[in-house]
Coordinates of C-alpha atoms in Angstrom, one line a residue:
Chain O
M1 CA 93.3 102.2 112.5
A2 CA 90.1 102.8 110.7
W3 CA 90.4 103.9 107.1
T4 CA 86.7 104.0 106.5
R5 CA 86.3 107.1 108.7
F6 CA 87.9 109.0 105.8
G7 CA 86.9 106.7 103.0
K8 CA 83.3 107.4 103.6
K9 CA 83.6 111.0 102.5
K10 CA 81.7 111.5 99.2
D11 CA 83.8 111.3 96.1
M12 CA 84.3 114.6 94.5
P13 CA 81.5 115.5 92.2
G14 CA 82.4 115.5 88.5
G15 CA 81.0 119.0 88.0
L16 CA 82.7 122.3 87.2
W17 CA 82.7 123.5 90.8
I18 CA 83.9 121.9 93.9
K19 CA 83.2 122.9 97.5
C20 CA 86.2 123.3 99.9
E21 CA 85.9 120.8 102.8
S22 CA 87.4 123.3 105.1
C23 CA 86.0 126.8 104.4
G24 CA 83.1 125.9 102.2
A25 CA 84.2 128.2 99.3
M26 CA 83.2 127.2 95.8
L27 CA 86.2 126.4 93.8
F28 CA 86.5 126.3 90.0
R29 CA 87.6 122.7 89.3
K30 CA 90.1 123.5 86.6
E31 CA 91.8 126.1 88.8
F32 CA 91.6 123.8 91.8
E33 CA 93.4 121.1 89.9
Q34 CA 96.0 123.6 88.6
R35 CA 96.7 124.5 92.2
H36 CA 97.2 120.8 92.9
R37 CA 94.1 120.6 95.0
V38 CA 94.8 123.4 97.4
C39 CA 91.9 125.7 98.2
A40 CA 92.6 129.2 96.8
T41 CA 90.6 130.8 99.6
C42 CA 91.9 129.1 102.8
G43 CA 94.9 127.1 101.7
Y44 CA 93.4 123.8 102.7
H45 CA 95.3 120.9 101.2
F46 CA 93.0 118.2 99.8
T47 CA 94.2 114.7 99.6
L48 CA 96.2 114.1 96.4
P49 CA 96.0 110.9 94.4
A50 CA 99.3 109.0 94.3
R51 CA 99.8 109.5 90.5
D52 CA 99.3 113.2 90.8
R53 CA 101.7 113.3 93.7
I54 CA 104.3 111.6 91.7
A55 CA 103.8 113.9 88.8
L56 CA 104.2 116.9 91.1
T57 CA 107.3 115.5 92.9
A58 CA 109.4 113.7 90.4
D59 CA 111.2 115.2 87.5
E60 CA 109.2 114.7 84.4
G61 CA 109.6 111.2 82.9
T62 CA 112.0 110.0 85.5
F63 CA 109.7 107.9 87.7
A64 CA 110.4 104.2 87.1
E65 CA 107.8 102.2 89.0
M66 CA 108.9 99.1 90.8
W67 CA 106.8 96.1 92.0
P68 CA 103.5 97.3 90.5
E69 CA 102.5 93.7 90.1
L70 CA 102.2 93.0 93.9
C71 CA 98.7 92.2 95.0
A72 CA 97.1 91.4 98.3
Y73 CA 94.9 88.3 98.8
D74 CA 92.3 87.5 101.3
V75 CA 94.6 85.9 103.8
L76 CA 92.0 85.7 106.5
E77 CA 88.9 85.0 104.4
F78 CA 87.6 88.2 105.9
N79 CA 83.9 88.8 105.3
D80 CA 82.1 91.8 106.8
R81 CA 79.4 92.6 104.3
V82 CA 81.4 92.0 101.2
P83 CA 84.2 89.4 101.1
Y84 CA 87.6 91.1 101.2
G85 CA 88.6 89.3 98.0
E86 CA 85.7 90.8 96.1
K87 CA 86.4 94.2 97.6
L88 CA 90.0 94.0 96.4
V89 CA 88.9 93.1 92.9
A90 CA 86.3 95.9 92.8
T91 CA 88.8 98.5 94.2
R92 CA 91.5 97.5 91.7
K93 CA 89.0 98.0 88.9
K94 CA 87.7 101.3 90.3
T95 CA 91.1 102.9 91.0
G96 CA 93.3 101.2 88.3
E97 CA 95.8 100.5 91.0
N98 CA 96.8 97.2 92.5
D99 CA 97.0 98.5 96.1
A100 CA 97.5 101.6 98.2
M101 CA 101.2 102.2 97.6
V102 CA 103.1 103.2 94.5
T103 CA 106.9 102.8 94.7
G104 CA 109.8 103.4 92.4
T105 CA 112.9 105.5 91.7
C106 CA 113.1 109.0 90.2
T107 CA 115.0 112.2 90.3
I108 CA 113.8 115.3 92.1
K109 CA 115.4 118.3 90.6
G110 CA 118.1 116.1 89.3
I111 CA 118.8 114.2 92.6
P112 CA 118.2 110.5 92.4
C113 CA 116.0 109.0 95.1
A114 CA 113.6 106.2 95.9
L115 CA 110.0 107.3 96.1
G116 CA 107.0 105.7 97.8
V117 CA 103.6 107.3 97.7
M118 CA 100.4 106.1 99.4
N119 CA 97.2 106.1 97.5
F120 CA 94.3 107.2 99.7
T121 CA 91.7 106.3 97.1
F122 CA 92.6 102.6 97.5
L123 CA 90.7 101.5 100.6
G124 CA 91.6 104.7 102.5
G125 CA 95.3 104.2 101.9
S126 CA 95.2 101.4 104.5
M127 CA 98.4 99.5 105.1
G128 CA 98.2 95.8 104.5
M129 CA 100.7 93.3 103.1
V130 CA 101.3 95.1 99.8
V131 CA 102.0 98.5 101.4
G132 CA 104.3 96.9 104.0
E133 CA 106.1 94.7 101.4
K134 CA 106.6 97.6 98.9
I135 CA 108.1 99.9 101.6
A136 CA 110.4 97.1 102.7
L137 CA 111.5 96.3 99.1
L138 CA 112.0 100.0 98.5
C139 CA 114.2 100.5 101.6
E140 CA 116.2 97.4 100.7
H141 CA 116.7 98.6 97.2
A142 CA 117.6 102.1 98.4
A143 CA 120.1 100.7 100.9
E144 CA 121.8 98.7 98.3
K145 CA 122.0 101.6 95.8
G146 CA 122.6 104.3 98.3
L147 CA 119.5 106.2 97.3
P148 CA 117.8 108.4 99.8
V149 CA 114.1 107.5 100.4
V150 CA 111.1 109.8 100.3
L151 CA 107.8 108.4 101.6
F152 CA 104.5 110.2 101.3
A153 CA 102.1 108.9 103.9
C154 CA 98.3 109.2 103.5
S155 CA 96.4 106.6 105.3
G156 CA 93.7 105.8 107.8
G157 CA 95.9 103.2 109.3
A158 CA 96.2 99.4 109.2
R159 CA 93.9 97.4 106.9
M160 CA 91.5 95.6 109.2
H161 CA 90.7 93.0 106.6
E162 CA 94.2 91.6 106.9
G163 CA 94.0 91.5 110.7
A164 CA 97.2 90.9 112.5
V165 CA 99.0 90.4 109.2
S166 CA 98.4 94.1 108.6
L167 CA 99.5 94.9 112.2
M168 CA 102.9 93.2 111.5
Q169 CA 103.5 95.4 108.5
M170 CA 104.3 98.1 111.2
A171 CA 107.2 95.9 112.3
K172 CA 108.2 95.0 108.7
T173 CA 108.4 98.6 107.6
C174 CA 110.3 99.8 110.8
G175 CA 112.7 96.9 110.5
A176 CA 113.4 97.8 106.8
L177 CA 114.1 101.4 107.9
T178 CA 116.6 100.2 110.5
R179 CA 118.4 98.5 107.6
L180 CA 118.4 101.6 105.6
H181 CA 119.7 103.6 108.6
R182 CA 122.5 101.1 109.0
A183 CA 123.5 101.6 105.4
G184 CA 123.9 105.3 106.2
V185 CA 121.1 106.3 103.9
V186 CA 118.7 109.2 104.7
S187 CA 115.0 108.8 104.8
I188 CA 112.3 111.5 104.6
S189 CA 108.7 111.1 105.6
V190 CA 106.0 113.5 104.4
M191 CA 102.8 113.2 106.3
T192 CA 99.8 114.3 104.3
H193 CA 96.1 114.5 105.2
P194 CA 95.2 112.1 106.8
T195 CA 98.0 110.1 108.4
T196 CA 96.7 108.1 111.3
G197 CA 96.8 104.8 113.2
G198 CA 99.4 102.1 112.3
V199 CA 101.0 104.2 109.6
T200 CA 101.8 107.1 111.9
A201 CA 102.8 104.5 114.5
S202 CA 105.4 102.9 112.2
F203 CA 107.4 104.0 109.1
A204 CA 105.9 107.5 108.9
S205 CA 107.3 108.5 112.3
V206 CA 110.8 106.9 112.2
C207 CA 112.3 108.4 109.1
D208 CA 115.2 110.8 109.6
L209 CA 113.3 113.8 108.6
L210 CA 109.6 114.4 109.3
L211 CA 107.7 116.8 107.1
A212 CA 104.0 117.5 107.0
E213 CA 101.6 119.4 104.7
P214 CA 99.7 122.2 106.3
G215 CA 96.6 121.3 108.2
A216 CA 97.0 117.6 107.8
L217 CA 95.4 115.4 110.4
I218 CA 98.2 113.3 112.0
G219 CA 97.9 111.1 115.0
F220 CA 97.6 107.7 116.5
A221 CA 94.0 107.4 117.6
G222 CA 91.3 109.1 115.5
P223 CA 89.8 112.2 117.0
R224 CA 86.4 110.6 117.3
V225 CA 87.8 107.7 119.3
I226 CA 89.6 110.1 121.6
A227 CA 86.5 112.3 122.1
T228 CA 84.5 109.2 123.0
T229 CA 87.1 107.9 125.4
I230 CA 87.7 111.1 127.3
K231 CA 84.2 112.5 126.9
K232 CA 85.5 116.0 126.3
E233 CA 85.6 118.3 123.3
L234 CA 89.0 118.3 121.6
P235 CA 91.0 121.5 121.5
K236 CA 90.9 123.5 118.3
G237 CA 93.6 122.4 115.8
F238 CA 94.2 119.2 117.7
Q239 CA 96.2 116.6 115.8
R240 CA 96.8 119.0 112.9
S241 CA 100.3 119.6 111.4
E242 CA 100.6 122.9 113.2
F243 CA 99.8 121.3 116.5
L244 CA 102.4 118.6 115.9
L245 CA 105.0 121.3 115.0
E246 CA 104.2 123.2 118.2
K247 CA 104.5 120.0 120.3
G248 CA 107.9 119.3 118.8
Q249 CA 106.8 116.2 116.9
I250 CA 107.8 117.1 113.3
D251 CA 110.7 119.0 111.6
R252 CA 108.9 121.2 109.2
I253 CA 105.5 122.1 107.6
V254 CA 105.8 122.5 103.9
A255 CA 103.1 123.7 101.6
R256 CA 102.3 121.6 98.6
A257 CA 103.5 124.3 96.2
Q258 CA 106.9 124.3 97.7
M259 CA 107.2 120.5 98.5
R260 CA 109.3 119.6 95.5
D261 CA 111.8 122.4 96.1
E262 CA 112.0 121.6 99.8
L263 CA 112.6 117.9 99.1
A264 CA 115.3 118.7 96.6
R265 CA 116.9 121.0 99.1
L266 CA 116.9 118.4 101.9
L267 CA 118.0 115.7 99.5
A268 CA 120.9 117.9 98.5
Y269 CA 122.1 118.1 102.1
A270 CA 121.5 114.4 102.5
T271 CA 123.6 113.4 99.5
G272 CA 126.5 115.9 99.7
R273 CA 125.2 118.2 97.0
D274 CA 124.9 122.0 97.0
P275 CA 121.5 123.0 98.4
V276 CA 121.6 126.4 96.9
A277 CA 121.9 125.0 93.4
A278 CA 119.2 122.4 94.1
F279 CA 116.9 124.9 95.7
K280 CA 115.5 127.3 93.1
P281 CA 112.2 128.2 94.7
A282 CA 109.0 127.9 92.7
P283 CA 107.1 131.2 92.5
V284 CA 104.8 131.6 95.4
P285 CA 101.3 132.6 94.3
A286 CA 100.4 136.0 95.7
D287 CA 97.1 134.8 97.2
A288 CA 98.5 131.7 98.8
A289 CA 97.3 131.3 102.3
E290 CA 100.2 129.7 104.0
P291 CA 101.6 130.3 107.4
V292 CA 103.9 133.3 107.1
A293 CA 106.9 131.7 108.5
V294 CA 106.7 128.8 106.0
A295 CA 106.2 131.2 103.0
A296 CA 109.1 133.4 104.1
E297 CA 111.5 130.5 104.5
A298 CA 110.4 129.0 101.2
A299 CA 111.3 132.3 99.6
G300 CA 114.8 131.8 100.9
K301 CA 114.6 134.6 103.5
K302 CA 115.9 134.1 106.9
P303 CA 114.9 136.1 109.9
K304 CA 117.8 138.3 110.7
K305 CA 119.3 137.8 114.1
K306 CA 122.2 139.4 115.7
A307 CA 124.8 136.9 116.7
K308 CA 125.3 137.0 120.4
K309 CA 128.6 136.2 121.8
D310 CA 128.7 133.6 124.5
G311 CA 129.8 134.6 128.0
Chain U
M1 CA 82.3 89.5 136.4
S2 CA 79.7 89.9 133.6
E3 CA 76.8 88.5 135.6
S4 CA 75.0 91.8 135.6
P5 CA 71.5 91.3 134.3
A6 CA 71.7 94.5 132.3
K7 CA 74.0 92.9 129.9
S8 CA 72.5 91.1 127.0
V9 CA 73.3 87.5 126.3
M10 CA 75.5 88.5 123.4
Q11 CA 77.5 90.9 125.4
D12 CA 78.1 88.3 128.1
G13 CA 80.9 86.6 126.4
L14 CA 81.5 84.4 129.5
A15 CA 78.0 82.7 129.5
F16 CA 79.7 79.4 128.8
E17 CA 81.4 79.6 132.1
R18 CA 78.1 79.4 134.0
P19 CA 77.4 75.6 133.9
L20 CA 81.1 75.0 134.8
N21 CA 80.8 77.3 137.7
E22 CA 77.6 75.7 138.8
L23 CA 79.3 72.3 138.7
Q24 CA 82.1 73.7 140.8
Q25 CA 79.6 75.1 143.3
K26 CA 78.0 71.7 143.7
I27 CA 81.3 70.1 144.3
D28 CA 82.2 72.7 146.9
E29 CA 78.8 72.2 148.6
L30 CA 79.3 68.4 148.7
R31 CA 82.8 68.9 150.1
K32 CA 81.4 71.1 152.8
L33 CA 78.6 68.7 153.6
K34 CA 81.1 65.9 153.9
Q35 CA 83.2 67.9 156.3
D36 CA 80.1 68.8 158.4
T37 CA 78.4 65.5 158.4
H38 CA 81.3 63.0 157.9
L39 CA 79.1 61.2 155.3
D40 CA 81.0 59.2 152.7
L41 CA 80.5 61.4 149.6
D42 CA 83.8 60.6 147.9
G43 CA 82.1 58.7 145.1
E44 CA 79.7 61.5 144.2
I45 CA 82.4 64.1 144.4
E46 CA 84.7 62.1 142.2
L47 CA 81.9 61.6 139.7
L48 CA 81.2 65.4 139.6
E49 CA 84.9 66.2 139.4
D50 CA 85.1 63.9 136.4
R51 CA 82.1 65.4 134.8
K52 CA 83.5 68.9 135.4
R53 CA 86.8 67.9 133.7
R54 CA 85.0 66.5 130.7
E55 CA 82.7 69.4 130.3
T56 CA 85.4 72.0 130.8
A57 CA 87.5 70.3 128.2
D58 CA 84.5 70.1 125.9
V59 CA 83.5 73.8 126.4
Y60 CA 87.0 75.1 126.0
S61 CA 87.7 73.1 122.9
K62 CA 84.7 74.7 121.3
L63 CA 85.1 78.4 122.3
S64 CA 84.3 80.9 119.7
P65 CA 86.9 83.6 119.0
W66 CA 84.7 86.2 120.9
E67 CA 84.5 83.9 123.9
R68 CA 88.3 83.6 123.9
V69 CA 88.5 87.3 123.9
N70 CA 86.4 87.3 127.0
V71 CA 88.6 84.7 128.6
A72 CA 91.7 86.8 127.7
R73 CA 89.9 89.7 129.6
H74 CA 88.7 87.5 132.5
A75 CA 88.9 89.3 135.9
D76 CA 90.8 86.3 137.4
R77 CA 93.2 85.8 134.6
P78 CA 96.8 86.1 135.8
L79 CA 98.3 89.5 135.1
T80 CA 102.0 90.6 134.7
S81 CA 102.1 91.2 138.5
D82 CA 101.0 87.6 139.2
Y83 CA 103.7 86.3 136.9
M84 CA 106.3 88.5 138.7
Q85 CA 105.1 87.3 142.1
L86 CA 105.1 83.6 141.3
M87 CA 108.0 83.4 138.8
L88 CA 110.8 85.7 140.0
D89 CA 113.3 85.2 142.7
D90 CA 114.3 88.9 142.6
F91 CA 112.9 92.0 141.1
V92 CA 114.3 95.6 141.1
E93 CA 111.7 97.9 139.6
L94 CA 113.0 100.8 137.6
H95 CA 110.7 103.8 137.1
G96 CA 110.3 106.7 134.7
D97 CA 111.2 107.6 131.2
R98 CA 113.7 110.3 132.3
V99 CA 111.9 112.9 130.2
F100 CA 108.3 113.3 131.1
G101 CA 106.9 110.9 133.7
E102 CA 106.2 107.6 135.2
D103 CA 103.6 105.5 133.4
R104 CA 102.2 102.7 135.7
A105 CA 100.6 101.0 132.7
I106 CA 104.0 99.5 131.9
V107 CA 106.3 98.0 134.5
T108 CA 110.0 97.6 133.9
G109 CA 112.8 96.2 136.1
L110 CA 115.7 93.9 136.6
A111 CA 114.6 90.3 137.3
S112 CA 116.2 87.1 138.4
M113 CA 114.6 83.7 137.9
D114 CA 116.2 80.3 138.6
G115 CA 119.6 82.0 138.3
V116 CA 118.8 83.6 134.9
R117 CA 118.8 87.4 134.9
F118 CA 116.9 89.6 132.5
L119 CA 115.0 92.8 132.0
L120 CA 111.3 92.5 132.5
V121 CA 108.9 94.8 130.6
G122 CA 105.2 94.3 131.0
H123 CA 101.9 95.9 130.6
R124 CA 100.3 96.3 134.0
K125 CA 96.5 96.3 134.4
G126 CA 96.1 96.5 138.1
K127 CA 94.2 94.3 140.5
T128 CA 92.1 96.7 142.6
V129 CA 89.9 99.5 141.3
K130 CA 92.5 102.0 142.5
D131 CA 95.3 100.1 140.8
R132 CA 93.4 99.7 137.6
L133 CA 92.8 103.4 137.4
A134 CA 96.4 104.2 138.2
C135 CA 97.4 101.8 135.4
N136 CA 94.8 103.2 133.0
F137 CA 93.6 99.6 132.6
G138 CA 96.8 98.6 130.9
C139 CA 96.6 101.4 128.3
A140 CA 100.1 103.0 128.2
H141 CA 101.0 106.6 127.3
P142 CA 104.0 107.6 125.3
E143 CA 106.1 107.8 128.4
G144 CA 105.4 104.2 129.1
Y145 CA 106.8 103.1 125.8
R146 CA 109.7 105.5 126.2
K147 CA 110.4 104.1 129.7
A148 CA 110.4 100.6 128.2
M149 CA 113.0 101.6 125.6
Q150 CA 115.1 103.5 128.1
K151 CA 115.3 100.4 130.3
M152 CA 115.8 98.1 127.3
R153 CA 118.9 100.2 126.4
L154 CA 120.1 99.6 129.9
A155 CA 119.6 95.8 129.4
E156 CA 121.6 96.0 126.2
K157 CA 124.4 97.7 128.1
M158 CA 124.3 95.1 130.9
K159 CA 124.1 92.3 128.3
L160 CA 120.8 91.1 129.8
P161 CA 118.2 89.5 127.7
I162 CA 114.7 91.1 127.6
V163 CA 111.4 89.5 128.4
T164 CA 108.2 91.3 127.6
F165 CA 104.7 90.5 128.9
I166 CA 102.0 91.9 126.6
N167 CA 98.5 92.5 128.0
T168 CA 96.8 95.7 126.8
P169 CA 93.6 96.6 125.2
G170 CA 95.6 99.2 123.2
A171 CA 97.7 102.3 123.7
Y172 CA 95.8 105.1 125.4
P173 CA 93.8 107.4 123.1
G174 CA 93.9 110.8 124.8
I175 CA 94.9 114.4 124.4
G176 CA 98.1 114.2 126.4
A177 CA 99.1 110.9 124.7
E178 CA 98.7 112.5 121.3
E179 CA 100.5 115.7 122.3
R180 CA 103.5 113.7 123.5
G181 CA 103.6 111.6 120.3
Q182 CA 101.9 108.3 121.0
A183 CA 102.4 107.1 117.5
A184 CA 106.0 108.2 117.4
A185 CA 106.8 106.5 120.7
I186 CA 105.4 103.2 119.5
A187 CA 107.1 103.5 116.1
Q188 CA 110.4 104.3 117.8
N189 CA 110.1 101.2 120.0
I190 CA 109.3 98.9 117.1
Y191 CA 112.3 100.4 115.2
D192 CA 114.7 100.2 118.1
M193 CA 113.8 96.7 119.1
F194 CA 115.1 95.5 115.8
E195 CA 118.5 97.0 116.8
L196 CA 118.8 95.9 120.4
R197 CA 121.8 93.6 120.7
V198 CA 120.4 91.3 123.3
P199 CA 117.9 88.4 122.9
I200 CA 114.3 89.4 123.2
V201 CA 111.4 87.1 124.2
C202 CA 107.8 88.4 123.9
L203 CA 104.7 86.8 125.4
V204 CA 101.1 87.7 124.9
I205 CA 99.5 86.7 128.1
G206 CA 96.0 88.2 127.7
E207 CA 95.1 91.1 125.3
G208 CA 97.4 91.8 122.4
G209 CA 95.8 95.2 121.5
S210 CA 97.2 96.5 118.3
G211 CA 100.1 99.0 118.1
G212 CA 100.0 99.2 121.9
A213 CA 101.0 95.6 122.0
L214 CA 103.5 95.7 119.2
G215 CA 105.2 98.6 120.9
I216 CA 106.9 96.1 123.2
G217 CA 106.3 93.1 120.9
V218 CA 109.3 92.8 118.5
G219 CA 111.3 89.8 119.6
D220 CA 113.4 86.8 118.6
R221 CA 110.6 84.6 120.0
V222 CA 107.0 85.6 120.3
G223 CA 104.7 83.4 122.2
M224 CA 101.0 83.5 122.9
L225 CA 99.1 81.9 125.7
E226 CA 96.4 79.7 124.3
N227 CA 93.4 81.9 125.3
S228 CA 95.1 85.2 124.6
Y229 CA 94.3 87.3 121.5
Y230 CA 96.4 89.5 119.3
S231 CA 94.7 91.8 116.9
V232 CA 95.0 94.9 114.7
I233 CA 91.9 96.4 116.3
S234 CA 89.6 95.4 119.1
P235 CA 86.6 93.4 118.0
E236 CA 84.3 96.2 119.3
G237 CA 86.2 98.8 117.3
C238 CA 86.2 96.7 114.2
A239 CA 82.5 96.0 114.5
A240 CA 81.7 99.7 115.0
I241 CA 83.6 100.6 111.8
L242 CA 82.9 97.8 109.4
W243 CA 79.5 96.6 110.6
K244 CA 78.5 100.0 111.9
A245 CA 77.3 98.2 115.0
G246 CA 79.2 97.7 118.2
D247 CA 77.1 94.7 119.1
K248 CA 78.6 92.8 116.1
A249 CA 81.8 92.3 118.1
P250 CA 81.4 88.5 118.1
E251 CA 81.3 88.5 114.3
A252 CA 84.3 90.9 114.1
A253 CA 86.2 88.7 116.5
E254 CA 85.5 85.7 114.2
A255 CA 86.6 87.6 111.1
L256 CA 89.8 89.1 112.5
K257 CA 91.3 85.7 113.1
L258 CA 92.8 86.9 116.4
T259 CA 93.1 83.7 118.4
S260 CA 96.5 82.1 119.3
K261 CA 95.8 79.3 116.9
D262 CA 95.1 81.7 114.0
L263 CA 98.2 83.7 114.7
R264 CA 100.3 80.5 114.8
R265 CA 98.8 79.3 111.5
L266 CA 99.5 82.7 109.9
G267 CA 103.1 82.4 111.0
L268 CA 102.8 85.6 113.1
V269 CA 103.8 84.0 116.4
D270 CA 106.3 81.3 117.1
E271 CA 104.6 79.2 119.7
V272 CA 101.2 78.8 121.5
I273 CA 101.6 78.0 125.1
E274 CA 98.8 75.7 126.3
E275 CA 96.9 76.8 129.3
P276 CA 95.7 74.5 132.1
L277 CA 92.3 72.9 131.5
G278 CA 89.6 75.6 131.5
G279 CA 92.0 78.6 131.1
A280 CA 94.7 80.3 133.1
H281 CA 92.2 81.8 135.5
R282 CA 91.3 78.3 136.8
D283 CA 94.9 77.5 137.6
P284 CA 97.1 80.6 137.5
K285 CA 100.0 78.7 139.1
G286 CA 99.9 76.0 136.5
A287 CA 99.8 78.6 133.7
I288 CA 102.7 80.6 135.1
E289 CA 104.8 77.5 135.5
R290 CA 104.4 76.7 131.8
V291 CA 105.3 80.3 130.8
K292 CA 108.3 80.2 133.0
A293 CA 109.5 77.0 131.5
Q294 CA 109.0 78.4 128.0
I295 CA 111.0 81.6 128.8
L296 CA 113.9 79.6 130.2
T297 CA 114.0 77.3 127.2
W298 CA 114.0 80.2 124.8
L299 CA 116.6 82.2 126.7
R300 CA 118.9 79.2 126.7
E301 CA 118.4 78.8 122.9
L302 CA 118.8 82.5 122.1
Q303 CA 121.9 83.0 124.3
A304 CA 123.7 80.3 122.3
T305 CA 123.1 82.2 119.1
P306 CA 125.7 84.9 118.0
I307 CA 124.1 88.3 118.2
E308 CA 124.6 89.3 114.5
E309 CA 122.8 86.1 113.5
L310 CA 120.1 86.8 116.0
L311 CA 119.5 90.3 114.6
A312 CA 119.4 89.0 111.0
Q313 CA 116.9 86.3 112.1
R314 CA 114.8 88.9 114.0
Y315 CA 114.5 91.0 110.8
R316 CA 113.9 88.1 108.5
K317 CA 111.1 86.8 110.7
F318 CA 109.0 90.0 110.6
R319 CA 110.1 90.7 107.1
S320 CA 108.5 87.5 105.9
M321 CA 105.1 88.3 107.5
G322 CA 102.3 88.9 104.9
Q323 CA 103.8 88.0 101.5
P324 CA 101.7 89.5 98.6
T325 CA 101.1 87.6 95.3
S326 CA 102.4 88.8 92.0
G327 CA 99.2 89.7 90.1

């Protein structure tokens, strides 16, 4: 539930070079941004700010933001070292966003959908009343209009400063998704690094399709909490996307460079369109370090298998 | 429980119980003396009893949130198993999630009480050391949540209402739990509970620990016992993260607004069920009677409501929690 675990990481230095959090390689900032914050050496997917994510996902100029005016308030008069109200004001100023969720409608490769993207830079993407409310409003709007929903999760969990109010956003968002489901509308959750706590334990896990970016930390309890509880070292790759795929918890791992195409392809199936027309793959960079299976599938190749006859 | 001298005063969240326990001891001693010596001590005993009542009422009206957390965790506080024993006329336990295993941290079964039948789902903490270990101290694994849902589906088919008892520090944080999708199991339960076509009553009887509590906590009526707590994170966890100091748990408990009164004020629970004077651990029977009466009242109310309306109300209730402002 603790967003500060991740939020404490140093902001990226403003210099020309940037060090990969995963492999330590020095990356040329301009190229790094061009690659949408994916390490050229090891393929590590850095956390992507919400606006960049929208730019990368939605067709240019189609994103129409909804409910940007919604703001949280200090419902508990929560005061740790800085009063929550002051923290909100300062974070809004620093990030230029009102809270940790951006919602609206757009088209992805021409397919209309409702899009919700979490913003990790806003208090670790923590889910409070605004995140919960925006997801609920988005689902209700989508149910009414028959628009499929795509939600990008990126969060340390519930926002402690809103106490049990934030906890109940788990119920609010799940409830809204049941309404969407009843309307026969498809939902897609994309879990990105990191997706933990109350976000994983609510809307991010109950969408119809569950995707994840490579190497994303996805789980209920944070790895440190688990290690302290069981007093053992955690296995390598524990709680990473690949681990979740192996354990049968998610449908697909999709690299950032292919995400838009993959979403369009799935949305096409979900809305009665031709997936072949929707899915024109983006060129895969030759040096991309993605899992082979993912890259092969993304290029439209399917492993050849001889059809066996039953009995 | 927390009388160990190693514990600091701060950590001993039950220090306020000491003078009350001492008074009780004196009363017990006088009673024994009266029995042994046949002296007329009724006046003194009555005086002390009166003093104890007044002091208990005084102490309990002034408990800090952290002290209430400690009452919620009190070793003698009635557990789900006590409620079952004292409330039910019949109980058929149903085990297992039909997929992976049997999680003893959540008990499920068909129950009958004063002629009313329902499915009971409850966190189980265990009484003895062996029990507690078997129940993981009330911390359920994914199979516990999945068992709960599998039985709740059965209740839906049998047209039986559902009553849940919430008493957990939180869902279990472990390797196996994560491997088997702890987050997904909780999320699925929350999701499915909105769709279950039978009345649901949820009661926080001790600890309402975060997602682990909410995983069986979506209902048409949600009640909390007076000295229980319901929180997004444990005070200790919150203190470690925001204060960077685990010993700031009392401050975190205060800030989190996790008491029953707070939750009621915030509109997150429907009712606070008052406990007998000095907490449920002083009079488990009295506490359980009150809870039983509340369950029966609610089930009567809910069963008179058409199911579609009930589902709409259930959604609206949680939908309205935490309304942001517009700029």
